[in-house]
Amino acid sequence: MTSVLFDVPGPRARRRNTILAVVTIAAVVAILAFLVWRLSLTNQFSAAKWSVFTYSAVWASIGEMLMNTLRAFALAAVLSLALGFVLAIGRLSDHAWVRVPVTVITEFFRAVPVLVMMMILYYGLPTLGMKVDPYWAVVLALMVYNGSVLAEALRAGIESLPRGQSEAGYAIGLRKSGVMALILLPQAVRAMLPVIVAQLVVVMKDTALGFIITYQELLYYAKLLSSQPGRPILQSALVIGGIYIVMCLILSGIAKWLEIRTRRSPKDKVLEAEAAVLMHEGTDTELLVAQGDGKRGRRQGRDRR
Amino acid sequence: MDAINGNLDLWLEGISYTLLVFFGGGIIALVLGTIVGAMRVSPVPVARAVGTLYVTLVRNTPLTLVFFFFVFGYSALALPTLSNTVLGIMAIGVYTATYVAETLRAGINTVPVGQAEAARAIGLPFGQVMTLVVLPQAFRSVVPPMMSVFIALLKNTTVAAGFSIAVLPQLQSTISNSHTRTGTPMEVLLWVAIIFVALVMLLTWLQRSLEKRWRIAR
């Protein structure tokens, strides 16, 4: 799509683009150089600052904290998926006494920030005489927030299905539960799979909030490490940050892969064939899209049609 | 109600810091996000690559970690000292900018190809294609998702409480650490939750009415 906005550059445009490219590179290099200059000025590259990472005990602890993060993530992901299904189905109920409270609960959970929910569970409940482990505060807060977000996604998926789907289900004698479980949900889940996985990335990212309520996960350990000799605060943040980014990138990669895979439905294949025919007739734009962004442009061009 | 009436000064401070972080972060996010969004649709491959790298990196970093870098990492660089509040606003701005950039890019993609083609056919250069034809249309379809970005930004301001910035959830520790203040942590936090629900409802209402006003008839 992007490449439809502009022509194949002529000599003047090419010169201007080169200038812009040089400016961009110069800006990026300037920012990086400034950072490196400040870092070396404050001796951040010295061996002493990085020495904590030469101990195997430190890495063993990082592994342990990583497991804590993953433990919270895994349970929160499963529970929020379950809650998402329950809330989505409840909100689509025919009975007002189910639908109205579920709607209120979903909207409430969606509006309260995850951190406030965690604090209510961790700091608030003890005043009512209930002691909550930080682990459970993290898991439950992530569950109620992401569960209600997932519920909205599933509901949107179900409501976007053609009415004929459920009508056909009723026509062959299925009950409400059958129509939901056998016809509507499978299609909605398939359509919403990229959104669901993208929400799981949010769950992963938000486990880091546990740091604020003293849950012993990766970021908590980064803070702990910075009190070691040499005060390696930037170094530990970089190492721990790298671990987070890799984990989230893997999940985002899965989301993107699923999106591409689910798009390859029979209907799309026909469109693809049509697009291929059009490509030979070659209007300017299609040629541009084809040569410009390659596959990405072609796919997006097709969606437009 | 004692939790509110006994600490009116603190509540006022909490709300004003929350709004300060919200608007400060929002302005940084809008400016930076527009620049990055423009880079991501620009005809310059290097700019596109830089924009994509920035968005991918920051979007896959937890906000808490971004705060960690800015609030704790900045002091390690021995630059002029800034208050935690300023650093926090920068952190939340840099984080939200990626969402603004993606929303803008998605908005530009919703404008039908024919519009840009027609604009090019009558000889407009890239700058005019964007400013006269594509962006005015993209703006309308961008408003609802952009409001969602700002609702998320509002909720994200709470993270600042973990870095001793006096936003609303910070009240809980301020009140329970002092002996003279009234209110249990539960009361305080429930009031914080209620304020956020009210603010989010307000923004959602704004989103709906803007959406209605600027809907495109296609």
Short mmCIF file of C-alpha atoms in Angstrom, two decimals:
data_model
loop_
_atom_site.label_atom_id
_atom_site.label_comp_id
_atom_site.label_asym_id
_atom_site.label_seq_id
_atom_site.Cartn_x
_atom_site.Cartn_y
_atom_site.Cartn_z
CA MET A 1 0.00 0.00 0.00
CA THR A 2 2.72 2.40 0.96
CA SER A 3 4.21 2.33 -2.49
CA VAL A 4 0.95 3.49 -4.08
CA LEU A 5 1.40 6.87 -2.44
CA PHE A 6 4.36 7.82 -4.56
CA ASP A 7 5.67 7.28 -8.11
CA VAL A 8 8.78 5.44 -9.14
CA PRO A 9 11.23 8.21 -8.23
CA GLY A 10 12.67 10.30 -11.01
CA PRO A 11 16.11 11.93 -10.84
CA ARG A 12 15.02 14.82 -8.62
CA ALA A 13 12.99 12.66 -6.28
CA ARG A 14 15.86 10.21 -6.08
CA ARG A 15 18.24 12.99 -5.10
CA ARG A 16 15.79 14.23 -2.46
CA ASN A 17 15.30 10.70 -1.12
CA THR A 18 19.05 10.26 -0.89
CA ILE A 19 19.31 13.48 1.10
CA LEU A 20 16.50 12.34 3.41
CA ALA A 21 18.18 8.97 3.84
CA VAL A 22 21.47 10.65 4.73
CA VAL A 23 19.68 12.92 7.21
CA THR A 24 17.95 9.92 8.82
CA ILE A 25 21.19 7.99 9.10
CA ALA A 26 22.96 11.06 10.47
CA ALA A 27 20.26 11.57 13.10
CA VAL A 28 20.35 7.94 14.20
CA VAL A 29 24.14 7.89 14.28
CA ALA A 30 24.16 11.14 16.25
CA ILE A 31 21.79 9.74 18.89
CA LEU A 32 23.75 6.50 19.15
CA ALA A 33 27.07 8.34 19.27
CA PHE A 34 25.78 10.60 22.02
CA LEU A 35 24.67 7.58 24.04
CA VAL A 36 27.96 5.77 23.52
CA TRP A 37 29.86 8.94 24.45
CA ARG A 38 27.92 9.34 27.71
CA LEU A 39 28.21 5.61 28.43
CA SER A 40 31.96 5.54 27.96
CA LEU A 41 32.35 8.81 29.86
CA THR A 42 30.63 7.23 32.86
CA ASN A 43 32.65 4.03 32.43
CA GLN A 44 29.65 1.86 31.65
CA PHE A 45 31.73 -0.36 29.37
CA SER A 46 34.34 -1.16 32.03
CA ALA A 47 34.76 -4.81 32.96
CA ALA A 48 33.88 -4.10 36.60
CA LYS A 49 30.39 -2.98 35.60
CA TRP A 50 29.74 -6.23 33.74
CA SER A 51 31.51 -8.58 36.11
CA VAL A 52 28.32 -9.73 37.86
CA PHE A 53 27.36 -11.53 34.69
CA THR A 54 30.47 -13.73 34.86
CA TYR A 55 29.12 -15.63 37.89
CA SER A 56 27.15 -18.76 37.15
CA ALA A 57 25.14 -18.19 40.34
CA VAL A 58 23.80 -14.94 38.85
CA TRP A 59 22.72 -16.73 35.71
CA ALA A 60 21.14 -19.50 37.77
CA SER A 61 19.11 -16.83 39.59
CA ILE A 62 18.19 -15.19 36.29
CA GLY A 63 16.96 -18.59 35.14
CA GLU A 64 14.94 -18.95 38.32
CA MET A 65 13.40 -15.48 37.92
CA LEU A 66 12.68 -16.23 34.27
CA MET A 67 10.76 -19.30 35.42
CA ASN A 68 8.82 -17.09 37.86
CA THR A 69 7.91 -14.74 35.02
CA LEU A 70 6.91 -17.62 32.77
CA ARG A 71 4.94 -19.29 35.59
CA ALA A 72 2.88 -16.15 36.11
CA PHE A 73 2.49 -15.68 32.35
CA ALA A 74 1.39 -19.26 31.66
CA LEU A 75 -1.24 -19.42 34.38
CA ALA A 76 -2.51 -15.91 33.66
CA ALA A 77 -2.75 -16.69 29.94
CA VAL A 78 -4.75 -19.89 30.50
CA LEU A 79 -7.03 -18.32 33.11
CA SER A 80 -7.68 -15.19 31.06
CA LEU A 81 -8.58 -17.31 28.02
CA ALA A 82 -11.04 -19.27 30.15
CA LEU A 83 -12.49 -16.10 31.67
CA GLY A 84 -12.66 -14.56 28.19
CA PHE A 85 -14.83 -17.39 26.90
CA VAL A 86 -17.12 -17.25 29.94
CA LEU A 87 -17.59 -13.47 29.76
CA ALA A 88 -18.06 -13.45 25.98
CA ILE A 89 -20.74 -16.14 26.11
CA GLY A 90 -22.37 -14.51 29.13
CA ARG A 91 -22.54 -11.17 27.37
CA LEU A 92 -24.23 -12.77 24.35
CA SER A 93 -26.78 -14.52 26.55
CA ASP A 94 -30.49 -14.16 25.78
CA HIS A 95 -31.28 -13.73 29.46
CA ALA A 96 -31.01 -10.17 30.73
CA TRP A 97 -30.14 -11.34 34.26
CA VAL A 98 -26.96 -12.92 32.87
CA ARG A 99 -26.17 -10.40 30.17
CA VAL A 100 -26.43 -7.19 32.20
CA PRO A 101 -24.19 -8.14 35.15
CA VAL A 102 -21.63 -9.74 32.83
CA THR A 103 -21.56 -6.58 30.70
CA VAL A 104 -21.03 -4.41 33.78
CA ILE A 105 -18.27 -6.69 35.09
CA THR A 106 -16.51 -6.78 31.71
CA GLU A 107 -16.58 -3.02 31.33
CA PHE A 108 -15.41 -2.50 34.92
CA PHE A 109 -12.48 -4.91 34.63
CA ARG A 110 -11.47 -3.34 31.33
CA ALA A 111 -11.44 0.16 32.77
CA VAL A 112 -9.43 -0.52 35.94
CA PRO A 113 -5.66 -0.37 35.25
CA VAL A 114 -3.90 -3.71 35.80
CA LEU A 115 -1.51 -2.18 38.33
CA VAL A 116 -4.37 -0.79 40.45
CA MET A 117 -6.00 -4.23 40.37
CA MET A 118 -2.72 -5.82 41.48
CA MET A 119 -2.40 -3.29 44.30
CA ILE A 120 -5.99 -3.90 45.42
CA LEU A 121 -5.21 -7.62 45.63
CA TYR A 122 -1.79 -7.24 47.24
CA TYR A 123 -2.12 -4.18 49.51
CA GLY A 124 -5.89 -3.89 49.80
CA LEU A 125 -7.06 -7.39 50.69
CA PRO A 126 -4.79 -7.78 53.77
CA THR A 127 -6.77 -4.96 55.44
CA LEU A 128 -9.81 -7.21 55.08
CA GLY A 129 -7.86 -10.03 56.72
CA MET A 130 -6.83 -11.88 53.56
CA LYS A 131 -3.13 -12.33 52.85
CA VAL A 132 -2.42 -12.67 49.13
CA ASP A 133 0.84 -13.98 47.72
CA PRO A 134 2.36 -11.57 45.14
CA TYR A 135 2.25 -14.41 42.61
CA TRP A 136 -1.51 -14.71 42.94
CA ALA A 137 -1.98 -10.94 42.90
CA VAL A 138 -0.11 -10.78 39.57
CA VAL A 139 -1.93 -13.78 38.08
CA LEU A 140 -5.43 -12.74 39.18
CA ALA A 141 -5.03 -9.11 38.14
CA LEU A 142 -3.75 -10.17 34.71
CA MET A 143 -6.57 -12.69 34.45
CA VAL A 144 -9.44 -10.28 35.09
CA TYR A 145 -8.05 -7.53 32.84
CA ASN A 146 -6.97 -9.64 29.89
CA GLY A 147 -9.93 -11.96 30.30
CA SER A 148 -12.33 -9.07 29.77
CA VAL A 149 -10.31 -7.76 26.81
CA LEU A 150 -10.30 -11.23 25.24
CA ALA A 151 -14.04 -11.49 25.90
CA GLU A 152 -14.61 -8.35 23.87
CA ALA A 153 -12.45 -9.72 21.04
CA LEU A 154 -14.34 -13.03 21.01
CA ARG A 155 -17.68 -11.25 21.13
CA ALA A 156 -16.68 -9.09 18.18
CA GLY A 157 -15.60 -12.25 16.35
CA ILE A 158 -18.93 -13.95 17.01
CA GLU A 159 -20.98 -10.90 16.08
CA SER A 160 -19.09 -10.45 12.82
CA LEU A 161 -20.26 -13.89 11.61
CA PRO A 162 -23.14 -13.88 9.12
CA ARG A 163 -26.54 -14.51 10.74
CA GLY A 164 -27.06 -17.44 8.39
CA GLN A 165 -24.48 -19.42 10.36
CA SER A 166 -26.50 -19.60 13.58
CA GLU A 167 -29.80 -19.81 11.70
CA ALA A 168 -28.54 -22.85 9.80
CA GLY A 169 -27.47 -24.36 13.10
CA TYR A 170 -30.93 -23.91 14.59
CA ALA A 171 -32.48 -25.21 11.37
CA ILE A 172 -30.71 -28.56 11.67
CA GLY A 173 -32.02 -28.83 15.24
CA LEU A 174 -29.03 -27.76 17.36
CA ARG A 175 -29.71 -26.15 20.69
CA LYS A 176 -28.26 -22.80 21.75
CA SER A 177 -25.27 -24.48 23.37
CA GLY A 178 -24.68 -26.55 20.25
CA VAL A 179 -24.85 -23.57 17.93
CA MET A 180 -22.38 -21.70 20.14
CA ALA A 181 -19.94 -24.56 20.69
CA LEU A 182 -20.03 -26.21 17.27
CA ILE A 183 -20.70 -23.34 14.87
CA LEU A 184 -20.05 -19.87 16.23
CA LEU A 185 -17.06 -20.25 18.56
CA PRO A 186 -14.82 -22.29 16.24
CA GLN A 187 -15.19 -19.67 13.51
CA ALA A 188 -14.82 -16.75 15.89
CA VAL A 189 -11.68 -18.22 17.46
CA ARG A 190 -10.19 -18.82 14.02
CA ALA A 191 -10.92 -15.29 12.91
CA MET A 192 -9.66 -13.75 16.14
CA LEU A 193 -6.59 -15.94 16.63
CA PRO A 194 -4.08 -13.19 15.74
CA VAL A 195 -5.83 -10.80 18.16
CA ILE A 196 -5.83 -13.44 20.88
CA VAL A 197 -2.10 -14.13 20.52
CA ALA A 198 -1.38 -10.39 20.37
CA GLN A 199 -3.23 -10.07 23.69
CA LEU A 200 -1.02 -12.82 25.10
CA VAL A 201 1.97 -10.60 24.25
CA VAL A 202 0.31 -7.96 26.46
CA VAL A 203 -0.02 -10.54 29.25
CA MET A 204 3.69 -11.30 28.91
CA LYS A 205 4.63 -7.62 29.00
CA ASP A 206 2.37 -6.90 31.96
CA THR A 207 3.94 -9.62 34.12
CA ALA A 208 6.71 -7.03 34.52
CA LEU A 209 4.26 -4.95 36.59
CA GLY A 210 4.75 -7.58 39.29
CA PHE A 211 8.04 -5.80 39.98
CA ILE A 212 6.10 -2.95 41.56
CA ILE A 213 4.28 -5.20 44.02
CA THR A 214 7.52 -7.06 44.88
CA TYR A 215 6.82 -10.22 42.90
CA GLN A 216 10.23 -11.80 42.40
CA GLU A 217 10.43 -11.85 38.63
CA LEU A 218 13.03 -10.75 36.06
CA LEU A 219 12.75 -6.99 36.51
CA TYR A 220 12.79 -7.36 40.30
CA TYR A 221 16.06 -9.22 39.92
CA ALA A 222 17.44 -6.48 37.66
CA LYS A 223 16.80 -4.01 40.47
CA LEU A 224 18.39 -6.39 42.96
CA LEU A 225 21.50 -6.84 40.78
CA SER A 226 22.02 -3.09 40.59
CA SER A 227 22.92 -3.07 44.29
CA GLN A 228 25.88 -5.35 43.56
CA PRO A 229 29.43 -3.95 43.55
CA GLY A 230 29.90 -1.53 40.66
CA ARG A 231 26.16 -0.69 40.68
CA PRO A 232 25.53 -2.17 37.21
CA ILE A 233 22.02 -0.75 36.81
CA LEU A 234 22.14 -0.09 33.06
CA GLN A 235 23.88 -3.40 32.43
CA SER A 236 21.33 -5.49 34.28
CA ALA A 237 18.48 -3.54 32.67
CA LEU A 238 20.00 -4.25 29.25
CA VAL A 239 20.45 -7.98 29.88
CA ILE A 240 17.00 -8.43 31.44
CA GLY A 241 15.44 -6.19 28.80
CA GLY A 242 16.98 -8.35 26.10
CA ILE A 243 15.35 -11.43 27.63
CA TYR A 244 11.94 -9.72 27.71
CA ILE A 245 12.23 -8.46 24.14
CA VAL A 246 13.21 -11.90 22.82
CA MET A 247 10.28 -13.57 24.61
CA CYS A 248 7.78 -10.98 23.34
CA LEU A 249 9.24 -11.08 19.81
CA ILE A 250 8.73 -14.84 19.71
CA LEU A 251 5.07 -14.44 20.71
CA SER A 252 4.53 -11.54 18.26
CA GLY A 253 6.17 -13.66 15.57
CA ILE A 254 3.66 -16.43 16.25
CA ALA A 255 0.82 -13.89 16.04
CA LYS A 256 2.05 -12.62 12.67
CA TRP A 257 2.54 -16.15 11.36
CA LEU A 258 -0.99 -17.09 12.41
CA GLU A 259 -2.34 -13.99 10.71
CA ILE A 260 -0.68 -14.90 7.43
CA ARG A 261 -1.74 -18.53 7.74
CA THR A 262 -5.39 -17.86 8.55
CA ARG A 263 -5.57 -15.43 5.66
CA ARG A 264 -4.81 -18.21 3.19
CA SER A 265 -8.43 -19.31 2.90
CA PRO A 266 -9.91 -20.65 -0.38
CA LYS A 267 -11.62 -17.31 -0.96
CA ASP A 268 -8.27 -15.58 -0.79
CA LYS A 269 -6.73 -17.99 -3.29
CA VAL A 270 -9.32 -16.93 -5.88
CA LEU A 271 -8.51 -13.28 -5.19
CA GLU A 272 -4.84 -14.07 -5.50
CA ALA A 273 -5.44 -15.61 -8.90
CA GLU A 274 -7.39 -12.54 -9.95
CA ALA A 275 -4.60 -10.34 -8.73
CA ALA A 276 -2.11 -12.35 -10.74
CA VAL A 277 -4.18 -11.84 -13.91
CA LEU A 278 -4.43 -8.13 -13.23
CA MET A 279 -0.70 -8.01 -12.69
CA HIS A 280 -0.13 -9.07 -16.30
CA GLU A 281 -2.47 -6.44 -17.64
CA GLY A 282 -0.40 -4.14 -15.54
CA THR A 283 -1.80 -0.80 -14.51
CA ASP A 284 0.92 1.43 -13.23
CA THR A 285 -0.09 1.01 -9.62
CA GLU A 286 -0.11 -2.75 -9.62
CA LEU A 287 3.28 -2.83 -11.26
CA LEU A 288 4.51 -0.44 -8.63
CA VAL A 289 3.03 -2.48 -5.83
CA ALA A 290 4.53 -5.60 -7.32
CA GLN A 291 8.02 -4.22 -7.68
CA GLY A 292 7.90 -1.98 -4.63
CA ASP A 293 7.10 -3.76 -1.44
CA GLY A 294 7.15 -7.22 -2.95
CA LYS A 295 4.89 -9.67 -1.21
CA ARG A 296 3.61 -7.30 1.43
CA GLY A 297 2.42 -4.73 -1.06
CA ARG A 298 0.72 -7.32 -3.20
CA ARG A 299 -1.16 -8.75 -0.27
CA GLN A 300 -2.35 -5.40 0.93
CA GLY A 301 -3.30 -4.34 -2.57
CA ARG A 302 -5.43 -7.43 -2.79
CA ASP A 303 -7.23 -6.70 0.44
CA ARG A 304 -8.26 -3.38 -0.92
CA ARG A 305 -10.08 -4.84 -3.87
CA MET B 1 -15.52 8.72 52.75
CA ASP B 2 -12.87 9.60 55.35
CA ALA B 3 -10.27 8.35 52.92
CA ILE B 4 -11.31 11.21 50.60
CA ASN B 5 -12.29 14.00 52.99
CA GLY B 6 -9.29 13.56 55.29
CA ASN B 7 -6.78 13.71 52.45
CA LEU B 8 -8.23 16.15 49.96
CA ASP B 9 -4.81 17.75 49.40
CA LEU B 10 -3.27 14.38 48.51
CA TRP B 11 -6.11 13.48 46.15
CA LEU B 12 -5.76 16.81 44.40
CA GLU B 13 -2.02 16.25 44.03
CA GLY B 14 -2.56 12.69 42.79
CA ILE B 15 -5.10 13.73 40.18
CA SER B 16 -3.01 16.65 38.95
CA TYR B 17 0.12 14.45 38.64
CA THR B 18 -1.90 11.80 36.78
CA LEU B 19 -3.21 14.44 34.37
CA LEU B 20 0.28 15.93 34.03
CA VAL B 21 1.78 12.56 33.08
CA PHE B 22 -1.20 11.88 30.80
CA PHE B 23 -1.01 15.15 28.87
CA GLY B 24 2.78 15.39 28.91
CA GLY B 25 3.18 11.83 27.72
CA GLY B 26 0.36 12.35 25.21
CA ILE B 27 2.03 15.36 23.61
CA ILE B 28 5.41 13.59 23.33
CA ALA B 29 3.65 10.51 21.95
CA LEU B 30 1.73 12.51 19.35
CA VAL B 31 4.78 14.43 18.10
CA LEU B 32 7.18 11.48 18.11
CA GLY B 33 4.50 9.09 16.87
CA THR B 34 3.64 11.32 13.92
CA ILE B 35 7.30 11.53 12.94
CA VAL B 36 7.77 7.76 13.21
CA GLY B 37 4.46 7.08 11.44
CA ALA B 38 5.52 9.36 8.58
CA MET B 39 8.87 7.58 8.42
CA ARG B 40 7.09 4.25 8.11
CA VAL B 41 5.15 5.28 4.98
CA SER B 42 7.89 7.44 3.45
CA PRO B 43 9.55 6.71 0.10
CA VAL B 44 12.95 6.48 1.80
CA PRO B 45 13.83 2.84 2.59
CA VAL B 46 16.29 3.81 5.36
CA ALA B 47 13.63 5.87 7.15
CA ARG B 48 11.16 2.99 6.84
CA ALA B 49 13.69 0.59 8.32
CA VAL B 50 14.52 2.89 11.24
CA GLY B 51 10.82 3.43 11.96
CA THR B 52 10.09 -0.29 11.84
CA LEU B 53 13.03 -1.08 14.12
CA TYR B 54 11.92 1.51 16.69
CA VAL B 55 8.32 0.32 16.69
CA THR B 56 9.23 -3.38 16.90
CA LEU B 57 11.75 -2.86 19.69
CA VAL B 58 9.70 -0.58 21.93
CA ARG B 59 6.41 -2.39 21.37
CA ASN B 60 7.95 -5.63 22.59
CA THR B 61 9.39 -4.04 25.73
CA PRO B 62 7.24 -3.94 28.87
CA LEU B 63 6.36 -0.37 29.87
CA THR B 64 7.77 -1.05 33.33
CA LEU B 65 11.14 -1.77 31.71
CA VAL B 66 11.00 1.46 29.68
CA PHE B 67 10.36 3.33 32.93
CA PHE B 68 13.23 1.38 34.52
CA PHE B 69 15.60 2.53 31.75
CA PHE B 70 14.55 6.16 31.93
CA VAL B 71 14.21 6.60 35.70
CA PHE B 72 17.13 4.45 36.93
CA GLY B 73 19.25 4.33 33.77
CA TYR B 74 19.29 8.07 33.10
CA SER B 75 21.06 8.90 36.35
CA ALA B 76 23.87 6.51 35.39
CA LEU B 77 24.69 8.71 32.38
CA ALA B 78 25.71 11.68 34.57
CA LEU B 79 23.57 14.09 32.55
CA PRO B 80 21.89 17.14 34.12
CA THR B 81 19.56 15.81 36.80
CA LEU B 82 15.87 15.64 35.92
CA SER B 83 13.06 14.82 38.31
CA ASN B 84 11.46 11.39 38.23
CA THR B 85 8.28 12.99 36.94
CA VAL B 86 9.98 14.42 33.85
CA LEU B 87 11.78 11.14 33.17
CA GLY B 88 8.54 9.22 33.65
CA ILE B 89 6.72 11.48 31.20
CA MET B 90 9.49 10.87 28.67
CA ALA B 91 9.30 7.11 29.21
CA ILE B 92 5.54 6.93 28.75
CA GLY B 93 5.77 9.25 25.72
CA VAL B 94 8.43 7.13 24.01
CA TYR B 95 6.38 3.99 24.70
CA THR B 96 3.03 5.37 23.53
CA ALA B 97 4.59 6.95 20.42
CA THR B 98 4.90 3.47 18.86
CA TYR B 99 1.16 2.92 19.26
CA VAL B 100 0.41 6.35 17.80
CA ALA B 101 2.68 5.59 14.83
CA GLU B 102 0.99 2.25 14.17
CA THR B 103 -2.48 3.79 14.42
CA LEU B 104 -1.56 6.52 11.95
CA ARG B 105 -0.09 4.00 9.54
CA ALA B 106 -3.18 1.80 9.76
CA GLY B 107 -5.32 4.90 9.18
CA ILE B 108 -3.40 5.79 6.03
CA ASN B 109 -3.89 2.22 4.83
CA THR B 110 -7.67 2.49 5.17
CA VAL B 111 -7.83 5.22 2.52
CA PRO B 112 -8.78 3.44 -0.74
CA VAL B 113 -5.92 3.05 -3.22
CA GLY B 114 -7.99 4.86 -5.85
CA GLN B 115 -7.75 8.10 -3.89
CA ALA B 116 -3.96 8.15 -3.94
CA GLU B 117 -3.97 6.97 -7.55
CA ALA B 118 -6.33 9.74 -8.61
CA ALA B 119 -4.23 12.30 -6.76
CA ARG B 120 -1.10 11.08 -8.52
CA ALA B 121 -2.92 10.98 -11.84
CA ILE B 122 -3.60 14.71 -11.65
CA GLY B 123 0.09 15.22 -11.01
CA LEU B 124 0.35 15.86 -7.28
CA PRO B 125 3.73 15.08 -5.69
CA PHE B 126 4.04 12.87 -2.59
CA GLY B 127 3.74 15.78 -0.17
CA GLN B 128 0.50 17.03 -1.68
CA VAL B 129 -0.91 13.52 -2.13
CA MET B 130 -0.50 13.14 1.60
CA THR B 131 -1.57 16.55 2.90
CA LEU B 132 -4.44 17.26 0.49
CA VAL B 133 -5.92 13.85 -0.24
CA VAL B 134 -4.82 10.97 1.99
CA LEU B 135 -4.32 12.49 5.44
CA PRO B 136 -7.64 14.40 5.68
CA GLN B 137 -9.45 11.13 4.99
CA ALA B 138 -7.13 9.06 7.17
CA PHE B 139 -7.68 11.49 10.07
CA ARG B 140 -11.36 10.59 10.30
CA SER B 141 -10.81 6.86 10.46
CA VAL B 142 -7.89 7.36 12.86
CA VAL B 143 -9.86 9.18 15.56
CA PRO B 144 -11.56 6.17 17.25
CA PRO B 145 -8.44 3.95 17.45
CA MET B 146 -6.38 6.98 18.51
CA MET B 147 -8.77 7.55 21.40
CA SER B 148 -8.22 3.90 22.38
CA VAL B 149 -4.48 4.59 22.42
CA PHE B 150 -5.10 7.52 24.76
CA ILE B 151 -7.36 5.46 27.03
CA ALA B 152 -4.52 2.94 27.27
CA LEU B 153 -2.12 5.83 27.97
CA LEU B 154 -4.35 7.02 30.81
CA LYS B 155 -4.33 3.57 32.38
CA ASN B 156 -0.57 3.29 31.84
CA THR B 157 0.07 6.43 33.89
CA THR B 158 -0.45 4.20 36.95
CA VAL B 159 2.88 2.47 36.22
CA ALA B 160 4.58 5.74 37.22
CA ALA B 161 3.48 5.00 40.80
CA GLY B 162 6.08 2.23 40.90
CA PHE B 163 8.81 4.82 40.33
CA SER B 164 7.85 7.21 43.15
CA ILE B 165 5.99 9.66 40.91
CA ALA B 166 3.00 11.06 42.79
CA VAL B 167 0.27 9.74 40.46
CA LEU B 168 -2.96 8.39 41.94
CA PRO B 169 -2.03 4.83 43.01
CA GLN B 170 0.96 6.28 44.88
CA LEU B 171 -1.55 7.63 47.41
CA GLN B 172 -1.92 4.18 48.88
CA SER B 173 1.69 4.07 50.13
CA THR B 174 1.70 7.77 51.10
CA ILE B 175 -1.38 7.32 53.26
CA SER B 176 -0.42 4.01 54.83
CA ASN B 177 3.11 5.26 55.59
CA SER B 178 1.84 8.24 57.57
CA HIS B 179 0.24 7.84 60.97
CA THR B 180 -1.93 10.92 60.83
CA ARG B 181 -3.75 10.16 57.58
CA THR B 182 -7.07 8.34 57.59
CA GLY B 183 -8.12 5.54 55.26
CA THR B 184 -7.11 1.91 54.77
CA PRO B 185 -5.22 0.86 51.61
CA MET B 186 -8.35 -0.93 50.37
CA GLU B 187 -10.52 2.20 50.61
CA VAL B 188 -7.90 4.34 48.90
CA LEU B 189 -7.30 1.88 46.08
CA LEU B 190 -11.00 1.33 45.46
CA TRP B 191 -11.45 5.10 45.14
CA VAL B 192 -8.52 5.18 42.71
CA ALA B 193 -10.19 2.41 40.70
CA ILE B 194 -13.49 4.32 40.69
CA ILE B 195 -11.77 7.50 39.47
CA PHE B 196 -10.15 5.56 36.63
CA VAL B 197 -13.44 3.92 35.66
CA ALA B 198 -15.04 7.38 35.55
CA LEU B 199 -12.20 8.87 33.47
CA VAL B 200 -12.23 5.92 31.06
CA MET B 201 -16.02 6.22 30.70
CA LEU B 202 -15.60 9.92 29.94
CA LEU B 203 -13.00 9.20 27.24
CA THR B 204 -15.11 6.39 25.79
CA TRP B 205 -18.07 8.75 25.55
CA LEU B 206 -15.84 11.32 23.81
CA GLN B 207 -14.63 8.60 21.44
CA ARG B 208 -18.20 7.61 20.52
CA SER B 209 -19.36 11.16 19.92
CA LEU B 210 -16.31 12.05 17.81
CA GLU B 211 -16.76 8.85 15.85
CA LYS B 212 -20.36 9.76 15.14
CA ARG B 213 -19.50 13.29 14.10
CA TRP B 214 -16.66 12.37 11.76
CA ARG B 215 -18.00 9.16 10.30
CA ILE B 216 -17.23 8.90 6.59
CA ALA B 217 -20.13 8.12 4.31
CA ARG B 218 -18.73 5.57 1.88
#
